[in-house]
Amino acid sequence: MRDMSEKLFELIKQKLTIAEICEVLSLSNRQIYNILRMMENKGFEFSRQYYDNGNIVYTPKTMIDISSQKRYMNIIAENPDKFTAVAISDLHIGSKDQRLDAINKVYEYCVKEGIHIIFICGDLIDGTYGGEKLIKNTEEQIEFLLNNYPFDHSILNCAILGDHDYSVLKETSQNLATTLKNYRHDIVPIGFGLGEINIKKGKIVLMHKFNHKYQKDYDKIVSETILHNDLVLQGHYHSPFMVQKNIKSNYIINVPSLSDMRDLKKEPVPSAIRIEIQFYKDYYSQVNLNKLLIKDSISVSKHCETIKLKIKGLKMPR
């Protein structure tokens, strides 16, 4: 927000009616409405109360009911044999530890390799808390993301939003998901904390754990969402790439931070994960994972993992 919209937002927080705000700012009702529409397009969310004397009071929204989110998207995979993507996480744009150069190199790699899908596992921006900021104002962080996150007409980003992204909504009522939908169609938000991507007869779950009012709902939704043989790409922890198998026979893949918020002694350079899923009769039969080291250019690390999946009721080829 700038100038008049900042003043309007402060008056809204004071619970003034629209009529009172018009008087304070010397603006017409239509002018106030136009500013509000601009703010809503940028992701600022409000509820409205209507009174029998004709007054309207706007209230900033600061919470998301995660149980009511859509939380999924479908990707049509036209190749009958395999699907390839790159996974990144915890970009923390706005922090002094952001690595826009690393994000750009991931894009260069995807263009070179003919990879069209990038999974983002949360914390696109640094939000209202954390370490030292390069950009303190959260609206400016979002504007920087919109203007500087790379774009290529052939690349689609599937993103969940993390706790740092959520902090902006909590503190300023700006919903990053709404802003992305309105200004960056190539970055598709599929939920706060959790989102599922359906590809053929399998599912990839993006997850970024955080605590908030709906924590019990979140834990329940996670339990109901993640099923047998699902691949889970997990952000948030800023720890190295690794694969874990849990009691539900899910494979949880830890995606490292693409910022410098990591143990720099253990991981001197940022990294991403290349994912190749092989299909058998549209089911996931094998998943090949390679760690990508991001220096002046991207190289494939020796650290790789192969996951072989058993499909109930189908005899798999050797």
C-alpha positions as a Python dict, from the first residue, in 0.01 Angstrom:
ca = {
    (1, 'M'): (0, 0, 0),
    (2, 'R'): (113, 351, -63),
    (3, 'D'): (0, 693, 60),
    (4, 'M'): (-381, 699, 56),
    (5, 'S'): (-422, 322, 77),
    (6, 'E'): (-198, 313, 386),
    (7, 'K'): (-412, 581, 552),
    (8, 'L'): (-727, 391, 454),
    (9, 'F'): (-593, 68, 603),
    (10, 'E'): (-512, 240, 933),
    (11, 'L'): (-863, 386, 953),
    (12, 'I'): (-1015, 44, 876),
    (13, 'K'): (-814, -104, 1165),
    (14, 'Q'): (-971, 162, 1388),
    (15, 'K'): (-1314, 18, 1291),
    (16, 'L'): (-1438, 342, 1135),
    (17, 'T'): (-1737, 316, 905),
    (18, 'I'): (-1695, 387, 533),
    (19, 'A'): (-1891, 712, 581),
    (20, 'E'): (-1651, 821, 857),
    (21, 'I'): (-1348, 726, 645),
    (22, 'C'): (-1484, 930, 353),
    (23, 'E'): (-1508, 1231, 580),
    (24, 'V'): (-1159, 1188, 730),
    (25, 'L'): (-990, 1141, 391),
    (26, 'S'): (-1215, 1388, 200),
    (27, 'L'): (-1290, 1119, -57),
    (28, 'S'): (-1616, 1000, -211),
    (29, 'N'): (-1763, 659, -145),
    (30, 'R'): (-1671, 555, -501),
    (31, 'Q'): (-1309, 667, -453),
    (32, 'I'): (-1284, 464, -130),
    (33, 'Y'): (-1433, 164, -309),
    (34, 'N'): (-1179, 192, -593),
    (35, 'I'): (-888, 198, -344),
    (36, 'L'): (-1032, -104, -163),
    (37, 'R'): (-1064, -294, -491),
    (38, 'M'): (-700, -218, -572),
    (39, 'M'): (-597, -340, -226),
    (40, 'E'): (-803, -660, -261),
    (41, 'N'): (-640, -729, -599),
    (42, 'K'): (-304, -712, -423),
    (43, 'G'): (-420, -973, -174),
    (44, 'F'): (-547, -765, 119),
    (45, 'E'): (-851, -941, 259),
    (46, 'F'): (-1143, -792, 449),
    (47, 'S'): (-1474, -903, 591),
    (48, 'R'): (-1770, -665, 590),
    (49, 'Q'): (-2039, -581, 842),
    (50, 'Y'): (-2359, -410, 730),
    (51, 'Y'): (-2575, -195, 959),
    (52, 'D'): (-2941, -97, 940),
    (53, 'N'): (-2848, 270, 911),
    (54, 'G'): (-2662, 201, 586),
    (55, 'N'): (-2314, 196, 735),
    (56, 'I'): (-2047, -53, 626),
    (57, 'V'): (-1748, -151, 843),
    (58, 'Y'): (-1453, -339, 691),
    (59, 'T'): (-1240, -567, 912),
    (60, 'P'): (-898, -700, 806),
    (61, 'K'): (-882, -1081, 786),
    (62, 'T'): (-579, -1230, 959),
    (63, 'M'): (-654, -1605, 957),
    (64, 'I'): (-706, -1877, 698),
    (65, 'D'): (-925, -2178, 770),
    (66, 'I'): (-700, -2445, 620),
    (67, 'S'): (-980, -2701, 633),
    (68, 'S'): (-1170, -2499, 371),
    (69, 'Q'): (-880, -2461, 127),
    (70, 'K'): (-889, -2631, -213),
    (71, 'R'): (-536, -2771, -151),
    (72, 'Y'): (-491, -2964, -475),
    (73, 'M'): (-423, -2926, -846),
    (74, 'N'): (-414, -3163, -1142),
    (75, 'I'): (-129, -3181, -1391),
    (76, 'I'): (-186, -3356, -1723),
    (77, 'A'): (125, -3560, -1802),
    (78, 'E'): (130, -3628, -2176),
    (79, 'N'): (443, -3845, -2174),
    (80, 'P'): (323, -4205, -2108),
    (81, 'D'): (658, -4316, -1967),
    (82, 'K'): (789, -4051, -1728),
    (83, 'F'): (745, -3713, -1562),
    (84, 'T'): (1031, -3482, -1463),
    (85, 'A'): (1037, -3183, -1229),
    (86, 'V'): (1266, -2987, -999),
    (87, 'A'): (1184, -2925, -631),
    (88, 'I'): (1303, -2619, -437),
    (89, 'S'): (1206, -2478, -97),
    (90, 'D'): (1245, -2197, 156),
    (91, 'L'): (1348, -1911, -75),
    (92, 'H'): (1298, -1646, 197),
    (93, 'I'): (1289, -1357, -47),
    (94, 'G'): (1336, -1036, 147),
    (95, 'S'): (1593, -1188, 383),
    (96, 'K'): (1961, -1100, 365),
    (97, 'D'): (2008, -1473, 302),
    (98, 'Q'): (1798, -1482, -15),
    (99, 'R'): (1969, -1630, -321),
    (100, 'L'): (1799, -1493, -628),
    (101, 'D'): (2104, -1599, -828),
    (102, 'A'): (2042, -1962, -729),
    (103, 'I'): (1675, -1938, -828),
    (104, 'N'): (1777, -1800, -1168),
    (105, 'K'): (2023, -2086, -1216),
    (106, 'V'): (1747, -2338, -1141),
    (107, 'Y'): (1546, -2175, -1420),
    (108, 'E'): (1841, -2186, -1658),
    (109, 'Y'): (1886, -2555, -1578),
    (110, 'C'): (1515, -2632, -1636),
    (111, 'V'): (1516, -2451, -1971),
    (112, 'K'): (1831, -2634, -2079),
    (113, 'E'): (1699, -2975, -1968),
    (114, 'G'): (1346, -2925, -2104),
    (115, 'I'): (1191, -2940, -1754),
    (116, 'H'): (863, -2752, -1731),
    (117, 'I'): (753, -2801, -1368),
    (118, 'I'): (905, -2659, -1049),
    (119, 'F'): (767, -2755, -707),
    (120, 'I'): (809, -2492, -434),
    (121, 'C'): (775, -2629, -80),
    (122, 'G'): (696, -2308, 107),
    (123, 'D'): (840, -1982, 242),
    (124, 'L'): (863, -1792, -82),
    (125, 'I'): (914, -1471, 117),
    (126, 'D'): (1073, -1404, 456),
    (127, 'G'): (765, -1237, 600),
    (128, 'T'): (744, -1058, 933),
    (129, 'Y'): (983, -1263, 1146),
    (130, 'G'): (1314, -1438, 1122),
    (131, 'G'): (1665, -1297, 1084),
    (132, 'E'): (1807, -981, 932),
    (133, 'K'): (1603, -841, 645),
    (134, 'L'): (1717, -712, 308),
    (135, 'I'): (1359, -586, 257),
    (136, 'K'): (1173, -512, 582),
    (137, 'N'): (835, -406, 445),
    (138, 'T'): (636, -720, 364),
    (139, 'E'): (440, -562, 80),
    (140, 'E'): (772, -469, -78),
    (141, 'Q'): (891, -828, -29),
    (142, 'I'): (587, -947, -225),
    (143, 'E'): (640, -684, -497),
    (144, 'F'): (1004, -792, -522),
    (145, 'L'): (892, -1153, -561),
    (146, 'L'): (640, -1062, -831),
    (147, 'N'): (893, -853, -1025),
    (148, 'N'): (1212, -1056, -978),
    (149, 'Y'): (1115, -1422, -952),
    (150, 'P'): (1217, -1557, -1294),
    (151, 'F'): (966, -1616, -1571),
    (152, 'D'): (972, -1848, -1868),
    (153, 'H'): (660, -1915, -2077),
    (154, 'S'): (731, -2290, -2064),
    (155, 'I'): (776, -2323, -1686),
    (156, 'L'): (499, -2366, -1430),
    (157, 'N'): (558, -2335, -1054),
    (158, 'C'): (337, -2536, -814),
    (159, 'A'): (373, -2379, -470),
    (160, 'I'): (253, -2427, -117),
    (161, 'L'): (287, -2138, 127),
    (162, 'G'): (479, -2173, 453),
    (163, 'D'): (479, -2013, 795),
    (164, 'H'): (677, -1708, 682),
    (165, 'D'): (428, -1652, 399),
    (166, 'Y'): (144, -1693, 648),
    (167, 'S'): (297, -1437, 884),
    (168, 'V'): (220, -1161, 634),
    (169, 'L'): (-150, -1246, 635),
    (170, 'K'): (-150, -1264, 1013),
    (171, 'E'): (16, -924, 1058),
    (172, 'T'): (-101, -719, 758),
    (173, 'S'): (-401, -909, 608),
    (174, 'Q'): (-220, -951, 274),
    (175, 'N'): (-275, -1301, 138),
    (176, 'L'): (17, -1401, -84),
    (177, 'A'): (-195, -1671, -249),
    (178, 'T'): (-443, -1409, -376),
    (179, 'T'): (-164, -1180, -496),
    (180, 'L'): (-2, -1462, -693),
    (181, 'K'): (-333, -1562, -853),
    (182, 'N'): (-388, -1205, -970),
    (183, 'Y'): (-36, -1116, -1083),
    (184, 'R'): (166, -1434, -1155),
    (185, 'H'): (-35, -1707, -1327),
    (186, 'D'): (285, -1911, -1364),
    (187, 'I'): (314, -1948, -983),
    (188, 'V'): (16, -2155, -871),
    (189, 'P'): (-53, -2153, -492),
    (190, 'I'): (-221, -2474, -376),
    (191, 'G'): (-264, -2410, -6),
    (192, 'F'): (-100, -2302, 317),
    (193, 'G'): (111, -2574, 473),
    (194, 'L'): (-13, -2858, 254),
    (195, 'G'): (-107, -2919, -108),
    (196, 'E'): (-147, -3222, -332),
    (197, 'I'): (-66, -3256, -700),
    (198, 'N'): (-238, -3531, -896),
    (199, 'I'): (-39, -3671, -1189),
    (200, 'K'): (-181, -3976, -1366),
    (201, 'K'): (-275, -4240, -1103),
    (202, 'G'): (-44, -4106, -834),
    (203, 'K'): (-6, -3809, -607),
    (204, 'I'): (272, -3579, -493),
    (205, 'V'): (217, -3396, -164),
    (206, 'L'): (396, -3069, -87),
    (207, 'M'): (425, -3003, 286),
    (208, 'H'): (555, -2719, 504),
    (209, 'K'): (476, -2758, 874),
    (210, 'F'): (383, -2461, 1092),
    (211, 'N'): (179, -2389, 1402),
    (212, 'H'): (-130, -2172, 1409),
    (213, 'K'): (-489, -2168, 1532),
    (214, 'Y'): (-584, -2464, 1311),
    (215, 'Q'): (-296, -2691, 1418),
    (216, 'K'): (-527, -2981, 1512),
    (217, 'D'): (-709, -2948, 1180),
    (218, 'Y'): (-371, -2935, 1003),
    (219, 'D'): (-248, -3257, 1165),
    (220, 'K'): (-576, -3428, 1080),
    (221, 'I'): (-567, -3308, 720),
    (222, 'V'): (-206, -3427, 683),
    (223, 'S'): (-305, -3771, 813),
    (224, 'E'): (-603, -3791, 577),
    (225, 'T'): (-414, -3654, 276),
    (226, 'I'): (-98, -3863, 278),
    (227, 'L'): (-179, -4219, 172),
    (228, 'H'): (12, -4537, 81),
    (229, 'N'): (289, -4482, -176),
    (230, 'D'): (241, -4105, -194),
    (231, 'L'): (554, -3898, -250),
    (232, 'V'): (588, -3618, 5),
    (233, 'L'): (815, -3321, -69),
    (234, 'Q'): (885, -3150, 262),
    (235, 'G'): (1020, -2800, 320),
    (236, 'H'): (1058, -2589, 637),
    (237, 'Y'): (1346, -2762, 814),
    (238, 'H'): (1637, -2623, 606),
    (239, 'S'): (1810, -2960, 642),
    (240, 'P'): (1994, -3157, 369),
    (241, 'F'): (1830, -3370, 102),
    (242, 'M'): (1728, -3709, 236),
    (243, 'V'): (1455, -3970, 186),
    (244, 'Q'): (1260, -4130, 470),
    (245, 'K'): (998, -4404, 461),
    (246, 'N'): (727, -4386, 727),
    (247, 'I'): (484, -4643, 867),
    (248, 'K'): (226, -4567, 595),
    (249, 'S'): (482, -4657, 328),
    (250, 'N'): (504, -4295, 218),
    (251, 'Y'): (834, -4162, 100),
    (252, 'I'): (914, -3825, 259),
    (253, 'I'): (1173, -3630, 62),
    (254, 'N'): (1338, -3344, 247),
    (255, 'V'): (1393, -3048, 13),
    (256, 'P'): (1681, -2816, 121),
    (257, 'S'): (1650, -2439, 150),
    (258, 'L'): (1745, -2249, -164),
    (259, 'S'): (1854, -1958, 56),
    (260, 'D'): (2168, -1933, 270),
    (261, 'M'): (1963, -2031, 577),
    (262, 'R'): (2137, -2366, 615),
    (263, 'D'): (2444, -2515, 780),
    (264, 'L'): (2704, -2357, 552),
    (265, 'K'): (2980, -2586, 681),
    (266, 'K'): (2788, -2901, 587),
    (267, 'E'): (2633, -2752, 275),
    (268, 'P'): (2856, -2481, 129),
    (269, 'V'): (2634, -2431, -178),
    (270, 'P'): (2254, -2418, -219),
    (271, 'S'): (2084, -2715, -380),
    (272, 'A'): (1763, -2839, -542),
    (273, 'I'): (1621, -3183, -620),
    (274, 'R'): (1558, -3327, -965),
    (275, 'I'): (1268, -3573, -965),
    (276, 'E'): (1198, -3827, -1239),
    (277, 'I'): (888, -4045, -1202),
    (278, 'Q'): (859, -4353, -1422),
    (279, 'F'): (510, -4484, -1502),
    (280, 'Y'): (373, -4834, -1548),
    (281, 'K'): (12, -4835, -1669),
    (282, 'D'): (-16, -4476, -1537),
    (283, 'Y'): (96, -4579, -1187),
    (284, 'Y'): (423, -4465, -1031),
    (285, 'S'): (668, -4753, -1061),
    (286, 'Q'): (1002, -4589, -986),
    (287, 'V'): (1122, -4248, -869),
    (288, 'N'): (1476, -4127, -938),
    (289, 'L'): (1601, -3839, -724),
    (290, 'N'): (1918, -3639, -786),
    (291, 'K'): (2060, -3357, -577),
    (292, 'L'): (2153, -3053, -787),
    (293, 'L'): (2445, -2843, -662),
    (294, 'I'): (2414, -2476, -753),
    (295, 'K'): (2746, -2299, -808),
    (296, 'D'): (2838, -2089, -1113),
    (297, 'S'): (2643, -2355, -1298),
    (298, 'I'): (2440, -2654, -1183),
    (299, 'S'): (2600, -2994, -1145),
    (300, 'V'): (2446, -3327, -1044),
    (301, 'S'): (2572, -3448, -706),
    (302, 'K'): (2674, -3808, -642),
    (303, 'H'): (2394, -3810, -383),
    (304, 'C'): (2103, -3981, -556),
    (305, 'E'): (1815, -4200, -441),
    (306, 'T'): (1596, -4452, -623),
    (307, 'I'): (1253, -4547, -492),
    (308, 'K'): (1086, -4858, -632),
    (309, 'L'): (710, -4864, -571),
    (310, 'K'): (490, -5173, -549),
    (311, 'I'): (149, -5140, -709),
    (312, 'K'): (-116, -5352, -544),
    (313, 'G'): (-287, -5586, -788),
    (314, 'L'): (-35, -5530, -1069),
    (315, 'K'): (259, -5751, -1159),
    (316, 'M'): (550, -5517, -1213),
    (317, 'P'): (808, -5573, -1488),
    (318, 'R'): (1161, -5654, -1371),
}
